[in-house]
Short mmCIF file of C-alpha atoms in Angstrom, two decimals:
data_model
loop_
_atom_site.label_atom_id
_atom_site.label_comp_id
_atom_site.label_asym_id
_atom_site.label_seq_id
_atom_site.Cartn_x
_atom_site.Cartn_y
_atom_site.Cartn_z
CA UNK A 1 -4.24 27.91 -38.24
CA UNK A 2 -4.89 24.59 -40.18
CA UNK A 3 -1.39 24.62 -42.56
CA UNK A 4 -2.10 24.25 -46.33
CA UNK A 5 0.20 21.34 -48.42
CA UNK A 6 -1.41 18.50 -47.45
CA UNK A 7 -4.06 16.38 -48.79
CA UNK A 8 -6.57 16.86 -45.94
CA UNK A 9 -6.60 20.71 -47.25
CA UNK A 10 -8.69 19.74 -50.12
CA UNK A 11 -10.81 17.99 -47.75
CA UNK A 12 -10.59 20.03 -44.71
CA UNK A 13 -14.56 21.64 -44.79
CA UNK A 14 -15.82 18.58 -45.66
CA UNK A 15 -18.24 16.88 -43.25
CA UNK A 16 -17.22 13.58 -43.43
CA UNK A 17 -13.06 14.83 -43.43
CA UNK A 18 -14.33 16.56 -40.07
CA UNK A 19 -15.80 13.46 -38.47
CA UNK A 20 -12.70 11.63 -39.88
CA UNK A 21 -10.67 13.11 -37.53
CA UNK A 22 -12.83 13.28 -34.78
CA UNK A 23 -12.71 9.52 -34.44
CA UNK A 24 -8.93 9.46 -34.81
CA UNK A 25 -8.77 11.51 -31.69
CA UNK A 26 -11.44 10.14 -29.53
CA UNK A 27 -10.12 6.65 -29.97
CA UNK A 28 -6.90 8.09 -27.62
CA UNK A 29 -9.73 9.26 -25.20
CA UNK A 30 -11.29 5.89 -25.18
CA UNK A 31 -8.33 4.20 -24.17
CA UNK A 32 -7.81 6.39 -21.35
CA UNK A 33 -10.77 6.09 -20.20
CA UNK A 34 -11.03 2.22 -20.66
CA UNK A 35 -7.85 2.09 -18.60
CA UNK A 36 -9.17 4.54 -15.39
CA UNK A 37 -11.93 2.45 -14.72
CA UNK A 38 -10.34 -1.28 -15.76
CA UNK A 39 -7.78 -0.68 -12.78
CA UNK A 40 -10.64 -1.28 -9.88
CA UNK A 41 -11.09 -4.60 -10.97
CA UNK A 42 -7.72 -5.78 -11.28
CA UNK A 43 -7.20 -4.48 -7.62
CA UNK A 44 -7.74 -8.00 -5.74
CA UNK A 45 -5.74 -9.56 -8.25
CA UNK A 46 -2.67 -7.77 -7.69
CA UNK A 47 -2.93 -7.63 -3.80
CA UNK A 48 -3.00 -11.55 -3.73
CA UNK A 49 -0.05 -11.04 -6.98
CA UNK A 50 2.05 -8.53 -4.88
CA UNK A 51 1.00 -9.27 -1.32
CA UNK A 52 0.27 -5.44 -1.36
CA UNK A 53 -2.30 -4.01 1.50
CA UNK A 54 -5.02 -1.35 0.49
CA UNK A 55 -2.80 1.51 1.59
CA UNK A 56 0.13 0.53 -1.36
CA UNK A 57 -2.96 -0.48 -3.85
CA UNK A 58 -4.60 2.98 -3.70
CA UNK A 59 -1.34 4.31 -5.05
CA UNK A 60 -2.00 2.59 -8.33
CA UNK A 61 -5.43 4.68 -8.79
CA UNK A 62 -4.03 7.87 -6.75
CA UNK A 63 -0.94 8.31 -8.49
CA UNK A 64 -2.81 8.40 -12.13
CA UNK A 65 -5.11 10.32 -11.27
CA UNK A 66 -2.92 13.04 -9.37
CA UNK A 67 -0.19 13.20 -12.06
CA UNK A 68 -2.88 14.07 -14.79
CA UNK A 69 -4.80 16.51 -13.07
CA UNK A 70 -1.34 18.49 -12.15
CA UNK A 71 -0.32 18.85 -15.38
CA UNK A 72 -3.41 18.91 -17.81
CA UNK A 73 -3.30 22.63 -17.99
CA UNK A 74 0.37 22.37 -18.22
CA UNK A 75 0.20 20.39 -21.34
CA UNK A 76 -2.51 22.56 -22.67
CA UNK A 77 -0.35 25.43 -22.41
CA UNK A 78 2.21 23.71 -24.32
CA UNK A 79 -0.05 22.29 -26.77
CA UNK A 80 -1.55 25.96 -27.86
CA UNK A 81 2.18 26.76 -28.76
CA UNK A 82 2.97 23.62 -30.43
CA UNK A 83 1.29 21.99 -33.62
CA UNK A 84 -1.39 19.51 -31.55
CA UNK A 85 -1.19 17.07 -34.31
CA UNK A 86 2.31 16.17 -32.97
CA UNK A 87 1.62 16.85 -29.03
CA UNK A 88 -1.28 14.43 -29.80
CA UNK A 89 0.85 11.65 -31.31
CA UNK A 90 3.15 11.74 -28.55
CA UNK A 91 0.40 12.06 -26.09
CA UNK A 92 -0.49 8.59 -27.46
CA UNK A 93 3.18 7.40 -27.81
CA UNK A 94 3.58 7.57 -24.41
CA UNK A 95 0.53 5.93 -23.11
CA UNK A 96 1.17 3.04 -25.03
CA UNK A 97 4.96 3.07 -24.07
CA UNK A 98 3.60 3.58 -20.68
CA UNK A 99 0.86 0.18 -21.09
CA UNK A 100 4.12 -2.01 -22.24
CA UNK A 101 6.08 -1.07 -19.18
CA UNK A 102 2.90 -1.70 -16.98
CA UNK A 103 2.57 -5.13 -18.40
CA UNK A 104 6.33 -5.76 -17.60
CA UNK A 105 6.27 -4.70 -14.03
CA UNK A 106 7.97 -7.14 -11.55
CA UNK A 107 6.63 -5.18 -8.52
CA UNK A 108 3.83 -2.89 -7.17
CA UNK A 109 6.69 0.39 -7.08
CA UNK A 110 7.20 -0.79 -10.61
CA UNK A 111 3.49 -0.48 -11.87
CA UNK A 112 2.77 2.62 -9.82
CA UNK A 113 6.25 4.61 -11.25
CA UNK A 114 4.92 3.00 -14.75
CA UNK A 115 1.38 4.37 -14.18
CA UNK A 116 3.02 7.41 -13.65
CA UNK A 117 4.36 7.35 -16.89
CA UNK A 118 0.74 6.08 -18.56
CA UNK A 119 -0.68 9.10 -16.65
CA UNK A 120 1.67 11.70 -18.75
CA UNK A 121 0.94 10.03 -21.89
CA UNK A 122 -3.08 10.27 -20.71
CA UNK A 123 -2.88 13.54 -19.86
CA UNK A 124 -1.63 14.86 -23.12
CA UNK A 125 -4.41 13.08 -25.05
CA UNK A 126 -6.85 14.40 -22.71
CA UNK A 127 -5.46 18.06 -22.83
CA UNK A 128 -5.79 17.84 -26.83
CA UNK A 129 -9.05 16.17 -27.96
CA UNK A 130 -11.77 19.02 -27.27
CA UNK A 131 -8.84 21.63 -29.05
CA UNK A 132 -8.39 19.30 -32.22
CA UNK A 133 -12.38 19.25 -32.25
CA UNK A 134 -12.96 23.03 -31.46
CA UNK A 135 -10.41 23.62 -34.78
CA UNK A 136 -11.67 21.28 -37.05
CA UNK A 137 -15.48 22.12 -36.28
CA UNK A 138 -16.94 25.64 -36.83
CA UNK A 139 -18.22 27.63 -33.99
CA UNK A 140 -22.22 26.66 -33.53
CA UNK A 141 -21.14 22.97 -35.16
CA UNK A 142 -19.38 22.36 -32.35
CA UNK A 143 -21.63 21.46 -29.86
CA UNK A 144 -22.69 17.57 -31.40
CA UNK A 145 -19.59 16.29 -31.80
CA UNK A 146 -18.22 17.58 -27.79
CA UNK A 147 -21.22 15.93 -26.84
CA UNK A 148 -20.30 12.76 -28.51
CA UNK A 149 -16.42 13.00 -26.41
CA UNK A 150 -19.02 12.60 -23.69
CA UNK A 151 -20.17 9.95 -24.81
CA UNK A 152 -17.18 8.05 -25.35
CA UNK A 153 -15.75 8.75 -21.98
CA UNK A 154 -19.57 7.46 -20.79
CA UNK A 155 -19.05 4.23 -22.85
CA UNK A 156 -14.77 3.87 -21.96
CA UNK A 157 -16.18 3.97 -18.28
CA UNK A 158 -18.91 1.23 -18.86
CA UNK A 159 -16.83 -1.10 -20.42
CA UNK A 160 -13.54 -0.60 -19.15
CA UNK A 161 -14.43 -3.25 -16.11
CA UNK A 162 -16.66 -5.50 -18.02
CA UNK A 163 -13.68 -5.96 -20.74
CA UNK A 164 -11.11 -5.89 -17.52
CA UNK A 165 -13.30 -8.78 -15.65
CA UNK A 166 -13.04 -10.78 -19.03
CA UNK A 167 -9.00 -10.14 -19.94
CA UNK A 168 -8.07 -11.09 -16.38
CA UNK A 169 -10.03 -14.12 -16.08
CA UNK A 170 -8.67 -15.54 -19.41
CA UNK A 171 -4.86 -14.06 -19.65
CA UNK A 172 -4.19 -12.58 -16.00
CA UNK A 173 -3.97 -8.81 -15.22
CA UNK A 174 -0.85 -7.97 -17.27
CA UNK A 175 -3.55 -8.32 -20.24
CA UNK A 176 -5.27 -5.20 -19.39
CA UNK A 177 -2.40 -3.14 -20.68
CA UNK A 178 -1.51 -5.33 -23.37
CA UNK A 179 -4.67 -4.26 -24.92
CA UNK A 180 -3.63 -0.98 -25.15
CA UNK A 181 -1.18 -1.43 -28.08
CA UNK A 182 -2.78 -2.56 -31.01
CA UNK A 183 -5.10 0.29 -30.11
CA UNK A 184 -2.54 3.32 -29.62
CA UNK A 185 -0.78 1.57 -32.71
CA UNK A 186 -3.96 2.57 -34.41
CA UNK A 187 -4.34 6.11 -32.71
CA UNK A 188 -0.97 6.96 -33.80
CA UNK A 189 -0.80 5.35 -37.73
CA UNK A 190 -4.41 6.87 -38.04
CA UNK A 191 -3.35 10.73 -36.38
CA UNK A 192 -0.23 10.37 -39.27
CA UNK A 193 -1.96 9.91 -42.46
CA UNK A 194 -5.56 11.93 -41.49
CA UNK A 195 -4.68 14.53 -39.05
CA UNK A 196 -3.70 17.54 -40.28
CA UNK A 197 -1.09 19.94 -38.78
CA UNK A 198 -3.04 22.70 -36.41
CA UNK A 199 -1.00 25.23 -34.72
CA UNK A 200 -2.11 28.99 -33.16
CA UNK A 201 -1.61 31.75 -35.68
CA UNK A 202 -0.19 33.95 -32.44
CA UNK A 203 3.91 33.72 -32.16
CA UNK A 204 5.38 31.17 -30.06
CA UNK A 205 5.91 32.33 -26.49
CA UNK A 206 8.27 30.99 -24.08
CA UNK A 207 7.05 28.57 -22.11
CA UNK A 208 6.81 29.19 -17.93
CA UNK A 209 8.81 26.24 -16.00
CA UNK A 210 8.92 27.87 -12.64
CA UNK A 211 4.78 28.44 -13.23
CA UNK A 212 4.33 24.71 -14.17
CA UNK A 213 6.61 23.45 -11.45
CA UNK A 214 4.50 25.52 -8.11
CA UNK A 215 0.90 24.91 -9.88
CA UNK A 216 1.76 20.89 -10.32
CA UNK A 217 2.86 21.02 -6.72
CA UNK A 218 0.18 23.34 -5.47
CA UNK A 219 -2.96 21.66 -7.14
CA UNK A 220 -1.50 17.98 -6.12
CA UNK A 221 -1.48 18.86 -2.51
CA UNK A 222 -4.45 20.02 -2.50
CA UNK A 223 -5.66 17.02 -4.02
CA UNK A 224 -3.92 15.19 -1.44
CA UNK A 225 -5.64 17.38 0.90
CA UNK A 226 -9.32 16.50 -0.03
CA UNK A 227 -8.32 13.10 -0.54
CA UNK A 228 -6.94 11.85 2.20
CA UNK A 229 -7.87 14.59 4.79
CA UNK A 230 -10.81 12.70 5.85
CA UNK A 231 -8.25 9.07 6.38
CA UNK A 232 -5.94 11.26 7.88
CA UNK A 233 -7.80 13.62 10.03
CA UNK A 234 -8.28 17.05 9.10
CA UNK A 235 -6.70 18.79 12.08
CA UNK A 236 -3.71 15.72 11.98
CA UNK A 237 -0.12 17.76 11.29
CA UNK A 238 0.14 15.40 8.12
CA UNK A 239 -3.47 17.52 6.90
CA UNK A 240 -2.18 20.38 7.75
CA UNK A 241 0.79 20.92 6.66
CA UNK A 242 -0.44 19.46 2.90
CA UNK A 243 -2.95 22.73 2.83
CA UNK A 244 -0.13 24.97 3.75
CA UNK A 245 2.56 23.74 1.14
CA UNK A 246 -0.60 23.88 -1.14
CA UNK A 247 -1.66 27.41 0.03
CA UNK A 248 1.64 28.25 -0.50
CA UNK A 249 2.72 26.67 -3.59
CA UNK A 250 -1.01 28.60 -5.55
CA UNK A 251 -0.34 31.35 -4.20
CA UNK A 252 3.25 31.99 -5.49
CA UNK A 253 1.42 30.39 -8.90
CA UNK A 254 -0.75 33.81 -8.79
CA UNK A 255 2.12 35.88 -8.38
CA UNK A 256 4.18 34.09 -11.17
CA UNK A 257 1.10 34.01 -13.30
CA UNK A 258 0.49 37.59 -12.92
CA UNK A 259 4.29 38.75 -13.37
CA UNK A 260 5.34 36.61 -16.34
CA UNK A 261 5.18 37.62 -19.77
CA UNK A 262 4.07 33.80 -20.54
CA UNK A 263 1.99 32.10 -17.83
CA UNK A 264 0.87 29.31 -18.24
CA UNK A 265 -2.60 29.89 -17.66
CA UNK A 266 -3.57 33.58 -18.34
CA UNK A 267 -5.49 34.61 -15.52
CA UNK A 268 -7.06 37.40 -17.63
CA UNK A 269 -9.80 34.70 -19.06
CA UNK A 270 -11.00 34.33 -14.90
CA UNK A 271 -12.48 37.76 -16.32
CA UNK A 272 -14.79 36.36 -17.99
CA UNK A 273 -17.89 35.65 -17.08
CA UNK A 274 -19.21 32.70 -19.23
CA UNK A 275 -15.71 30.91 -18.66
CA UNK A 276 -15.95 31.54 -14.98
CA UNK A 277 -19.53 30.34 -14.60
CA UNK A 278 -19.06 27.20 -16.93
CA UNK A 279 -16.02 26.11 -15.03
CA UNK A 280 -17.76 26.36 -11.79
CA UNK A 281 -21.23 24.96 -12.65
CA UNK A 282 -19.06 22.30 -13.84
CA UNK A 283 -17.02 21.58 -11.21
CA UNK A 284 -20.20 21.53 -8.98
CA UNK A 285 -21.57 18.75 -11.51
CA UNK A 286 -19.12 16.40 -11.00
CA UNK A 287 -19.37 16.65 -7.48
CA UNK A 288 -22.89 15.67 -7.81
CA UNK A 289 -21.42 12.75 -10.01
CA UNK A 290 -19.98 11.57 -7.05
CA UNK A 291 -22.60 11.07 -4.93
CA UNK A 292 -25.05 8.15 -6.59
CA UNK A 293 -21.18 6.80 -7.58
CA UNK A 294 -20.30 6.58 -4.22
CA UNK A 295 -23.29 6.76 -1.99
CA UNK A 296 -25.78 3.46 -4.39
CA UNK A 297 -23.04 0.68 -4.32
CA UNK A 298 -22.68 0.94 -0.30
CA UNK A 299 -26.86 1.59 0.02
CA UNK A 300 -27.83 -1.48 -2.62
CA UNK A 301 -25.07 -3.88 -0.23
CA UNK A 302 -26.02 -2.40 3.47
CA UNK A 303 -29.24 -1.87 3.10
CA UNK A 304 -31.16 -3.81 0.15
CA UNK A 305 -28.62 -6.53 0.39
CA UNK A 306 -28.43 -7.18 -3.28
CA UNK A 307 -25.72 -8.78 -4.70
CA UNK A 308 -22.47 -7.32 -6.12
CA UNK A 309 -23.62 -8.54 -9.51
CA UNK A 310 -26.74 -6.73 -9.63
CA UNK A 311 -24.95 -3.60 -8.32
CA UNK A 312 -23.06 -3.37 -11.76
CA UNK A 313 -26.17 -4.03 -13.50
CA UNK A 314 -28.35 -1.38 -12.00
CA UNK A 315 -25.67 1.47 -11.93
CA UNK A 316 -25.54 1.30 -15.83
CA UNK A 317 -28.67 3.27 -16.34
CA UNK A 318 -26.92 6.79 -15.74
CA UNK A 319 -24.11 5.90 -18.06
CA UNK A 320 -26.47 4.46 -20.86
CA UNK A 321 -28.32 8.10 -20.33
CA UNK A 322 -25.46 9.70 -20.70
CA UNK A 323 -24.19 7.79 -24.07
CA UNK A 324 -27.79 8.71 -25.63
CA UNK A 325 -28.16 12.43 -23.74
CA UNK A 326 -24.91 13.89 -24.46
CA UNK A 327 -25.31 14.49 -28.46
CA UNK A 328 -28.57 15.73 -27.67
CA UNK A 329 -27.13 18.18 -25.71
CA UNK A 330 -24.65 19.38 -28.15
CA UNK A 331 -27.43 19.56 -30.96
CA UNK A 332 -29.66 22.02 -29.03
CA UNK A 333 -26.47 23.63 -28.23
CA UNK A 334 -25.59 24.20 -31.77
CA UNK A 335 -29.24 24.76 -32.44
CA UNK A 336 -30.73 26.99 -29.30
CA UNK A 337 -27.32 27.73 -27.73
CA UNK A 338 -25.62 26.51 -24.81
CA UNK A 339 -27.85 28.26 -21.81
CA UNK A 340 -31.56 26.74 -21.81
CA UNK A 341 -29.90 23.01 -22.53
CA UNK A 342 -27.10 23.40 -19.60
CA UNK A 343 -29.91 25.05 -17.43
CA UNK A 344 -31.96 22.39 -18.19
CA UNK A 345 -29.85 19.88 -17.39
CA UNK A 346 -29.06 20.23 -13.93
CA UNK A 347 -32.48 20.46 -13.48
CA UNK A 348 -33.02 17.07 -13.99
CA UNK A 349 -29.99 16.37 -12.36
CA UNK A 350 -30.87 17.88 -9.50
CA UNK A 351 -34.58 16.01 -9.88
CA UNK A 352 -32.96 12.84 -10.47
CA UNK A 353 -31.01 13.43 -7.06
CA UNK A 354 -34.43 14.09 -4.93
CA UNK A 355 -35.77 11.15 -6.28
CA UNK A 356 -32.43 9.12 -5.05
CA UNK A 357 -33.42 11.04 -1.60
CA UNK A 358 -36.06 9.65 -0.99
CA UNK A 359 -35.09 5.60 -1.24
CA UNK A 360 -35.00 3.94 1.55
CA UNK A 361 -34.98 0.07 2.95
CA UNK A 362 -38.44 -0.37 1.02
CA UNK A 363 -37.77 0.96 -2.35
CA UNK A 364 -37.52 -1.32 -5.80
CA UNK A 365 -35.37 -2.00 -8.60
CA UNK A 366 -37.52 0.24 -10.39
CA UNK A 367 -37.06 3.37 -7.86
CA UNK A 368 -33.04 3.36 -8.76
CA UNK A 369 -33.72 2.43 -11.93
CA UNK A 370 -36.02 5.13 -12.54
CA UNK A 371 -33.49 7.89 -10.63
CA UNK A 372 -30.48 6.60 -12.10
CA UNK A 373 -31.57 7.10 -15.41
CA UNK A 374 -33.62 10.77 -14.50
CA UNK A 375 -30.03 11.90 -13.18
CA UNK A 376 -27.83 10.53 -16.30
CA UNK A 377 -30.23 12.44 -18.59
CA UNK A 378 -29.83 15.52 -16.89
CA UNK A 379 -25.66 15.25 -16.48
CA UNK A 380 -25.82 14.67 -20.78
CA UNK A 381 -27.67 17.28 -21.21
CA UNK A 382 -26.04 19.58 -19.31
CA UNK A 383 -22.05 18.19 -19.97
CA UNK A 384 -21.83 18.66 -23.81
CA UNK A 385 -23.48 22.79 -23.92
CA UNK A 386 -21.62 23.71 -20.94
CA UNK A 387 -17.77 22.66 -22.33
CA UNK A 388 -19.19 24.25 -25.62
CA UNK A 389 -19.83 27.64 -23.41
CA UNK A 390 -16.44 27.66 -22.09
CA UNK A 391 -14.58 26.81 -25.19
CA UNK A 392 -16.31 29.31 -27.11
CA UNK A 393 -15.88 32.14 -24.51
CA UNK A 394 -12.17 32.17 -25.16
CA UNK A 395 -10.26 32.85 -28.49
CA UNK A 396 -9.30 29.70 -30.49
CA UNK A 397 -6.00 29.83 -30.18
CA UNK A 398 -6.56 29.09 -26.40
CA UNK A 399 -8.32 25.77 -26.32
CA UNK A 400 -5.89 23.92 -25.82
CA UNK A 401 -5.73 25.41 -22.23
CA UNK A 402 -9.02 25.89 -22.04
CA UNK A 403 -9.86 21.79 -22.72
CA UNK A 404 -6.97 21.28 -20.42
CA UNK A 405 -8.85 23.05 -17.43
CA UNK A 406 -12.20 21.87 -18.16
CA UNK A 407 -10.53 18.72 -17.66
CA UNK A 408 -8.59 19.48 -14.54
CA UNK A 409 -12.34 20.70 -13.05
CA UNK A 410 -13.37 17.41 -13.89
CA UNK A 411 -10.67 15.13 -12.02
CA UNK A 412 -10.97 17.78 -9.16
CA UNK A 413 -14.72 17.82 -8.88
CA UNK A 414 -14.48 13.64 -8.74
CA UNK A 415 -12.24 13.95 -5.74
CA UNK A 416 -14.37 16.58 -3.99
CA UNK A 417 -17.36 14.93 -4.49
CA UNK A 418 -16.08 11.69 -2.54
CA UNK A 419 -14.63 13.55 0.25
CA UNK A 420 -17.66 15.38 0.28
CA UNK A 421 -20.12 13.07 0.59
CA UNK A 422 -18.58 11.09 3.23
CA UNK A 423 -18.48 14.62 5.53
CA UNK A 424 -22.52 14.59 4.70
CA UNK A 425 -22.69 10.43 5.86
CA UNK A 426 -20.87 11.76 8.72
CA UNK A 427 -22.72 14.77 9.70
CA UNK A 428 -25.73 13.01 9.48
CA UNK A 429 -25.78 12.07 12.63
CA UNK A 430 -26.63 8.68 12.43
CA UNK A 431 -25.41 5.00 12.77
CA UNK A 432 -23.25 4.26 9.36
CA UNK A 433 -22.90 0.02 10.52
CA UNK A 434 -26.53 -0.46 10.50
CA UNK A 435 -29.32 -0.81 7.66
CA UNK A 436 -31.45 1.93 9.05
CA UNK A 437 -28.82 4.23 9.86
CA UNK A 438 -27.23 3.92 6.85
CA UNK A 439 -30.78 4.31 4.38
CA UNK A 440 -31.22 7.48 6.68
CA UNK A 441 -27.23 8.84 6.42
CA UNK A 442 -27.46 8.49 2.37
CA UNK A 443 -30.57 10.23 1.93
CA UNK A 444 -29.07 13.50 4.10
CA UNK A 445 -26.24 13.22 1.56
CA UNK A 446 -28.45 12.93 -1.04
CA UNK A 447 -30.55 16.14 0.32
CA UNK A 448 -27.04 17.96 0.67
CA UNK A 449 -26.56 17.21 -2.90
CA UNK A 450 -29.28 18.20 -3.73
CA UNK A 451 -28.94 21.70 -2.12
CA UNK A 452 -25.52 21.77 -4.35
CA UNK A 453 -27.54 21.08 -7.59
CA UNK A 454 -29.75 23.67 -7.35
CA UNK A 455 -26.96 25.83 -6.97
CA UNK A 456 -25.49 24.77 -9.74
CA UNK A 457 -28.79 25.59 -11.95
CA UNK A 458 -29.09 29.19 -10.51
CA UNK A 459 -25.63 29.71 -11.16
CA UNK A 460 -26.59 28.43 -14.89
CA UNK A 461 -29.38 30.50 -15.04
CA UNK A 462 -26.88 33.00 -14.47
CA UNK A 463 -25.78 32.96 -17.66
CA UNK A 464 -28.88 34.55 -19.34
CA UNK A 465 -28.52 37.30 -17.23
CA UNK A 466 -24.97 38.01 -18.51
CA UNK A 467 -25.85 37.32 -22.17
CA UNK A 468 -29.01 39.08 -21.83
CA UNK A 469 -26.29 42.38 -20.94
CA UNK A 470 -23.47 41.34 -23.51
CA UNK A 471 -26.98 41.45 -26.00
CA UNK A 472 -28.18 45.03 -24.85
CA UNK A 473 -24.36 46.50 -24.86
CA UNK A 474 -24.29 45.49 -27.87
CA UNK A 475 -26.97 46.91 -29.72
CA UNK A 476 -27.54 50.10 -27.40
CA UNK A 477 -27.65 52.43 -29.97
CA UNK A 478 -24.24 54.99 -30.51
CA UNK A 479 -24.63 58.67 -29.04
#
């Protein structure tokens, strides 16, 4: 319920009130995203800084990542019993408070506890931005503006290393999260004055601790799991025992989930079929993410030998799709509805990944050029209808969750993708240190990922089938 007494009620079905406030809260979700992907190239700087090997460095990525994915649906939970306009703000009071402490740290344990910190603060703006948008825009005007968030995340990706690369080389690392103040000064004085106060009509619940506490320990070992199984071994005790305390730690989650009078995360909505197929098609989209992300870089080095330069320059194609593909997607979403775009979105995906398939220690700018920018169309098209699907299958008062898991999938498909891509390198069979070997290794990954994406589309397809019955149930005529 959007609370009357405020000036933004006169305002509040106005078109340009609505878009207002959209770019008050994707600015939060820029940030964020400008500060995930500015962190890979401060890396060498701090080793030399801190005299830190790769095994301490990864925990300055690692940790940030693993904190937010563990408790994004915990702060969605919290945030569709709270008024998000606050949760927001603090979301965004934290990050930056997080950014300052960052820029004061006098030691690697110091910037990875402080990243810790950022990664709370991230995680609240992340678990509120599609449930401010899915209040303030009607149901089938929803889809544009979700597919601009994608967008923005595209375009925080792109340039969060180009403006890192830039800040370090003029004012040293410690700039990168200096940055982030005037700009979460901004988010917050902005959210204040044209925000308005949105909070569930439903009663306030209490809130599950003992839930929160075994998912954030469940889902981060599994993470842990994915992510470092393949370093560690799979079999090693270290491996093992992670999937078991994991195992474990879920499992009691279930039980809690299904026994409390307040879960936080009502297992009921697994019931339904549009948010079950959404949240897997898109968890099996951003494992296909993964593997052009991981697989190109290596393949351009090893086997075309082009420089590192050039990499950067010829991996922007997908992202530029992306930027212009996304709000197309949510316009035919809003327009056709949310099956035929998503559908025909992974279809290109998966096209765009058969083309990638078939590159080898001949092929031209042009060839990755060409795929790059085949599969970045297909992932916008496909991103923006398919959050719209699963945001609109459950009641409004629940999006807050429900953003909060779609983003969860997200960070969780990521990690799966990498781990499973290098499984397909290595069960390729062939030599990984040479040229040949490699060009051969990446294209069975690719055809692997393939195989994954046209999964993914039947699964999409899918989802006339179970409209097609919600249709005919609901006009079969009484008896």
């Amino acid at each position: 319920m959007i609370h009357p007494g405020l000036w933004q009620i006169r305002h509040a079905e106005k078109g340009w009130y609505r878009w207002l406030v959209f770019a008050t809260a994707v600015t939060g979700t820029f940030m964020v995203n400008v500060d995930s992907s500015v962190m890979n190239v401060a890396l060498p700087v701090l080793e030399r800084e801190f005299h830190a090997g790769p095994q301490v460095l990864q925990w300055v990525i690692s940790a940030y990542l693993l904190v937010i994915t563990g408790i994004l649906p915990i702060v969605g939970s919290l945030s569709d019993r709270l008024n998000r306009k606050r949760v927001f703000i603090t979301g965004v009071v934290i990050f930056t408070g997080g950014s300052i402490l960052c820029a004061f740290s006098d030691s690697i344990e110091q910037l990875i506890l402080f990243r810790v910190v950022q990664s709370i603060g991230g995680s609240i703006i992340m678990g509120n931005v599609m449930s401010i948008v899915s209040y303030i825009f009607p149901s089938r005007q929803r889809g544009r503006p979700l597919g601009l968030v994608g967008s923005v995340v595209a375009a925080g990706t792109i340039v969060g290393p180009s403006i890192g690369g830039l800040l370090i080389a003029a004012y040293g690392w410690r700039s990168i999260f200096w940055v982030n103040v005037p700009i979460g000064v901004l988010s917050v004085v902005a959210s204040v004055f044209v925000m308005m106060p949105i909070r569930s009509d439903k009663p306030a619940r209490k809130f599950d601790v003992i839930g929160s506490i075994l998912f954030f320990v469940g889902i981060v070992s599994l993470m842990l799991f994915v992510s470092e199984g393949q370093t560690w071994g799979w079999m090693t005790l270290r491996s093992l025992g992670t999937f078991l305390l994991s195992a474990i730690m879920l499992s009691a989650f279930v039980w809690q989930e299904v026994t409390s009078k307040s879960p936080v995360i009502e297992l009921s909505l697994f019931r339904l079929p549009r948010f079950v197929l959404g949240n897997l098609t898109g968890f099996l989209s951003y494992v296909m993410m993964m593997f052009p992300s991981f697989l190109l870089p290596l393949y351009m080095h090893d086997v075309l030998r082009i420089q590192t330069v050039h990499i950067g320059l010829l991996l922007t194609p997908q992202a530029i799709s992306m930027i212009l593909f996304s709000p197309v997607g949510g316009f035919l979403a809003d327009r056709i509805g949310t099956s035929w775009p998503a559908a025909i979105g992974l279809f290109f995906g998966t096209l765009g990944l058969i083309l990638m398939a078939f590159l080898d220690a001949t092929s031209s700018y042009t060839d990755i050029v060409v795929a790059l920018s085949v599969f970045g169309l297909g992932m916008g098209l496909f991103t923006s209808p398919n959050n719209v699907s699963v945001l609109e299958s459950v009641p409004i008062e629940k999006s807050g969750l429900t953003g909060s898991l779609i983003a969860t999938v997200r960070n969780f498909g990521r990690v799966a993708g990498v781990s499973v891509t290098v499984l397909f390198l290595q069960l390729s069979g062939n030599d990984l240190q040479s040229s040949d070997g490699f060009a051969h290794a990446s294209s069975f990954a690719f055809r692997m990922g393939v195989i994954i994406g046209i999964i993914g589309t039947v699964l999409t397809v899918t989802r006339f089938l179970v409209h097609a019955k919600k249709w005919s149930v609901a006009h079969e005529p009484s008896r």
